[in-house]
XYZ file of C-alpha atoms in Angstrom:
236
model
C 100.466 99.275 86.033
C 98.472 96.020 86.298
C 101.652 94.128 87.270
C 102.404 96.657 90.034
C 98.860 96.392 91.294
C 99.064 92.600 91.216
C 102.229 92.572 93.263
C 100.661 95.027 95.738
C 97.640 92.769 95.982
C 99.838 89.742 96.744
C 101.381 91.558 99.665
C 97.949 92.426 101.134
C 96.192 89.126 100.477
C 95.878 86.048 102.601
C 97.460 82.755 101.312
C 95.251 80.928 98.900
C 93.060 83.890 97.860
C 93.190 84.869 94.177
C 94.538 88.302 93.327
C 93.933 90.526 90.310
C 95.835 93.691 89.385
C 94.223 96.356 87.302
C 95.778 99.185 85.298
C 93.985 102.026 83.519
C 95.137 105.232 81.879
C 93.748 107.426 79.144
C 93.148 110.784 77.487
C 89.506 111.600 77.087
C 87.401 114.559 76.111
C 87.809 117.714 78.135
C 86.626 121.315 78.150
C 89.282 122.173 75.550
C 89.727 120.441 72.175
C 92.506 117.804 72.111
C 95.074 117.587 69.296
C 95.574 113.841 69.824
C 93.212 110.926 69.866
C 90.699 110.231 72.588
C 91.936 106.872 73.801
C 92.465 104.728 76.902
C 94.469 101.663 77.843
C 93.436 99.036 80.369
C 95.057 95.821 81.612
C 94.479 93.091 84.129
C 96.992 90.635 85.583
C 96.237 87.454 87.475
C 98.645 84.667 88.453
C 98.419 83.041 84.997
C 97.044 85.685 82.647
C 97.757 89.156 81.348
C 95.081 91.015 79.300
C 95.680 94.300 77.578
C 93.197 96.459 75.660
C 93.725 99.684 73.671
C 90.597 101.654 72.680
C 90.529 104.754 70.477
C 87.243 106.674 70.518
C 85.889 108.749 67.651
C 86.555 112.410 68.389
C 83.523 114.682 68.719
C 81.079 111.734 68.928
C 80.630 111.838 72.710
C 80.737 114.188 75.690
C 83.268 113.644 78.455
C 80.593 112.025 80.561
C 79.706 109.644 77.751
C 83.405 108.740 77.196
C 83.687 108.142 80.903
C 80.698 105.779 80.740
C 82.285 103.831 77.813
C 85.630 103.424 79.477
C 84.123 102.565 82.848
C 81.941 99.905 81.319
C 84.887 98.292 79.517
C 87.073 98.493 82.630
C 84.419 96.750 84.721
C 83.991 94.134 82.017
C 87.801 93.532 81.983
C 87.834 93.076 85.776
C 84.870 90.651 85.528
C 86.633 88.600 82.908
C 89.825 88.522 85.034
C 87.725 87.270 87.963
C 85.956 84.761 85.625
C 82.559 86.379 86.378
C 79.903 86.574 83.690
C 79.571 90.150 82.425
C 76.966 91.809 80.304
C 77.850 91.674 76.623
C 76.407 95.167 75.756
C 78.974 97.180 73.822
C 79.016 101.002 73.888
C 81.526 101.106 70.980
C 80.534 102.171 67.467
C 81.984 101.059 64.106
C 84.128 104.149 64.019
C 85.849 103.358 67.338
C 88.968 101.192 67.324
C 89.597 98.445 69.872
C 92.563 96.125 70.127
C 92.754 93.335 72.704
C 95.275 90.635 73.392
C 95.679 88.093 76.155
C 98.750 86.127 77.297
C 98.491 82.964 79.386
C 101.346 81.823 81.588
C 102.291 78.287 82.567
C 103.543 77.474 86.061
C 107.076 77.400 84.731
C 106.710 80.848 83.223
C 105.280 82.186 86.469
C 108.297 80.833 88.355
C 110.680 82.263 85.755
C 108.965 85.675 86.237
C 109.450 85.306 89.990
C 113.182 84.566 89.624
C 113.505 87.545 87.206
C 111.876 89.841 89.794
C 108.713 90.583 87.789
C 106.393 89.102 90.425
C 107.289 89.224 94.146
C 106.117 85.769 95.227
C 103.847 82.832 94.537
C 101.814 80.959 97.163
C 101.073 77.276 97.153
C 98.263 76.909 99.724
C 98.526 73.137 100.274
C 97.401 73.420 103.947
C 93.856 72.622 104.823
C 93.959 75.131 107.716
C 91.648 78.133 107.520
C 93.188 81.648 107.668
C 91.239 83.424 110.417
C 93.552 86.323 111.005
C 94.095 89.570 109.133
C 95.487 89.436 105.593
C 98.918 90.744 106.696
C 99.381 88.286 109.617
C 101.476 85.264 108.566
C 103.792 83.086 110.693
C 106.678 82.320 108.391
C 109.508 79.794 108.602
C 112.091 80.540 105.865
C 114.714 78.167 104.641
C 116.041 76.126 101.687
C 114.222 72.956 102.838
C 116.517 70.696 100.916
C 115.037 68.501 102.173
C 112.006 69.338 104.311
C 111.939 67.208 107.447
C 109.870 66.701 110.572
C 112.003 69.100 112.626
C 110.967 71.989 110.282
C 107.314 71.108 110.567
C 107.435 70.797 114.407
C 109.362 74.061 114.737
C 106.590 75.943 112.831
C 103.858 74.176 114.791
C 105.388 75.177 118.136
C 105.999 78.703 116.993
C 102.433 79.021 115.818
C 101.191 77.902 119.255
C 103.284 80.660 120.816
C 102.332 83.375 118.305
C 98.587 82.809 118.566
C 96.462 83.886 115.621
C 98.148 83.749 112.234
C 98.573 81.608 109.106
C 101.609 79.251 109.239
C 103.676 79.305 106.054
C 106.981 77.971 104.921
C 108.972 80.263 102.606
C 111.760 79.592 100.128
C 113.646 82.289 98.278
C 114.449 81.282 94.719
C 117.167 83.924 94.713
C 120.150 83.361 96.978
C 122.484 85.980 98.429
C 125.741 84.182 97.602
C 124.687 81.405 95.180
C 123.024 81.210 91.785
C 119.249 81.277 91.811
C 117.363 78.054 91.972
C 116.262 76.638 88.586
C 112.512 76.140 87.898
C 112.923 72.371 88.188
C 114.673 72.762 91.549
C 111.886 75.014 92.809
C 109.177 72.577 91.636
C 111.015 69.622 93.296
C 110.957 71.434 96.592
C 107.327 72.443 96.243
C 106.361 68.770 95.862
C 107.592 68.108 99.399
C 105.074 70.617 100.847
C 102.300 69.225 98.685
C 102.991 65.794 100.087
C 103.099 67.134 103.670
C 99.927 69.260 103.208
C 101.778 72.500 104.146
C 101.534 75.929 102.626
C 104.728 77.215 101.063
C 105.563 80.656 99.553
C 108.219 80.992 96.892
C 109.739 84.497 96.975
C 112.738 86.222 95.407
C 114.024 87.926 98.584
C 117.004 86.216 100.307
C 117.416 88.830 103.134
C 115.168 89.026 106.173
C 114.758 92.808 106.072
C 113.400 92.409 102.536
C 111.140 89.554 103.581
C 109.744 91.811 106.306
C 108.907 94.413 103.675
C 107.286 91.741 101.477
C 105.154 90.334 104.335
C 104.277 93.261 106.594
C 102.943 92.366 110.028
C 104.160 88.821 109.864
C 106.137 86.897 112.496
C 109.276 85.143 111.261
C 110.478 81.923 112.792
C 114.162 80.975 112.715
C 116.122 78.050 113.932
C 119.211 78.038 116.240
C 121.648 77.908 113.395
C 120.138 80.990 111.776
C 120.111 82.843 115.113
C 123.855 82.163 115.538
C 124.549 83.262 111.949
C 122.667 86.556 112.463
C 124.395 87.287 115.777
C 127.804 86.446 114.466
C 127.320 88.009 111.086
C 130.795 89.621 111.214
């Protein structure tokens, strides 16, 4: 659930803004006695971290409202921790309650592997110093392999941005190809270095087809070169 929420947040966010996905489900006290445990699960996902907690509450100790208070407090604390915000350390759990927490950290290589495997939809490298003043969905995207990136690519996106008006200019590389093996992590990182050197934002995605890119970046304008235009028109 947290991973689905994280991917949804990526699609809605502006380049360079941190995203957190939150998942919560549980079975708490109700008007009728429950045969099973009173418990809940919560998780948070950021670009480099996954946190999961399982809490089992003592049956008969609290009302539904009190169990809601306990679960809500721990959920807000988990969100604060994911956002690296100081949270109150007051605990509403008793010694008879059971709580299990674990956290997994991801390196950049692991994040890119997850992207290639389809677990996360894209990763943004906001190397540009330009400020995003448009709505979160509005991006101006030039897709390609950029092997290598050259001045023609940069000029094309600059000209397109001047025509499109408001929007955040981004380059985009799909790590997954339609008719070739996916890029390796080392290949992806080598191409990313070009954009860091040029000071340009690049998005690494796992969608090789334009109709899928359009679903991934709703409301965005896509810039294509003459060779891509010819290929799309003469697709047969």
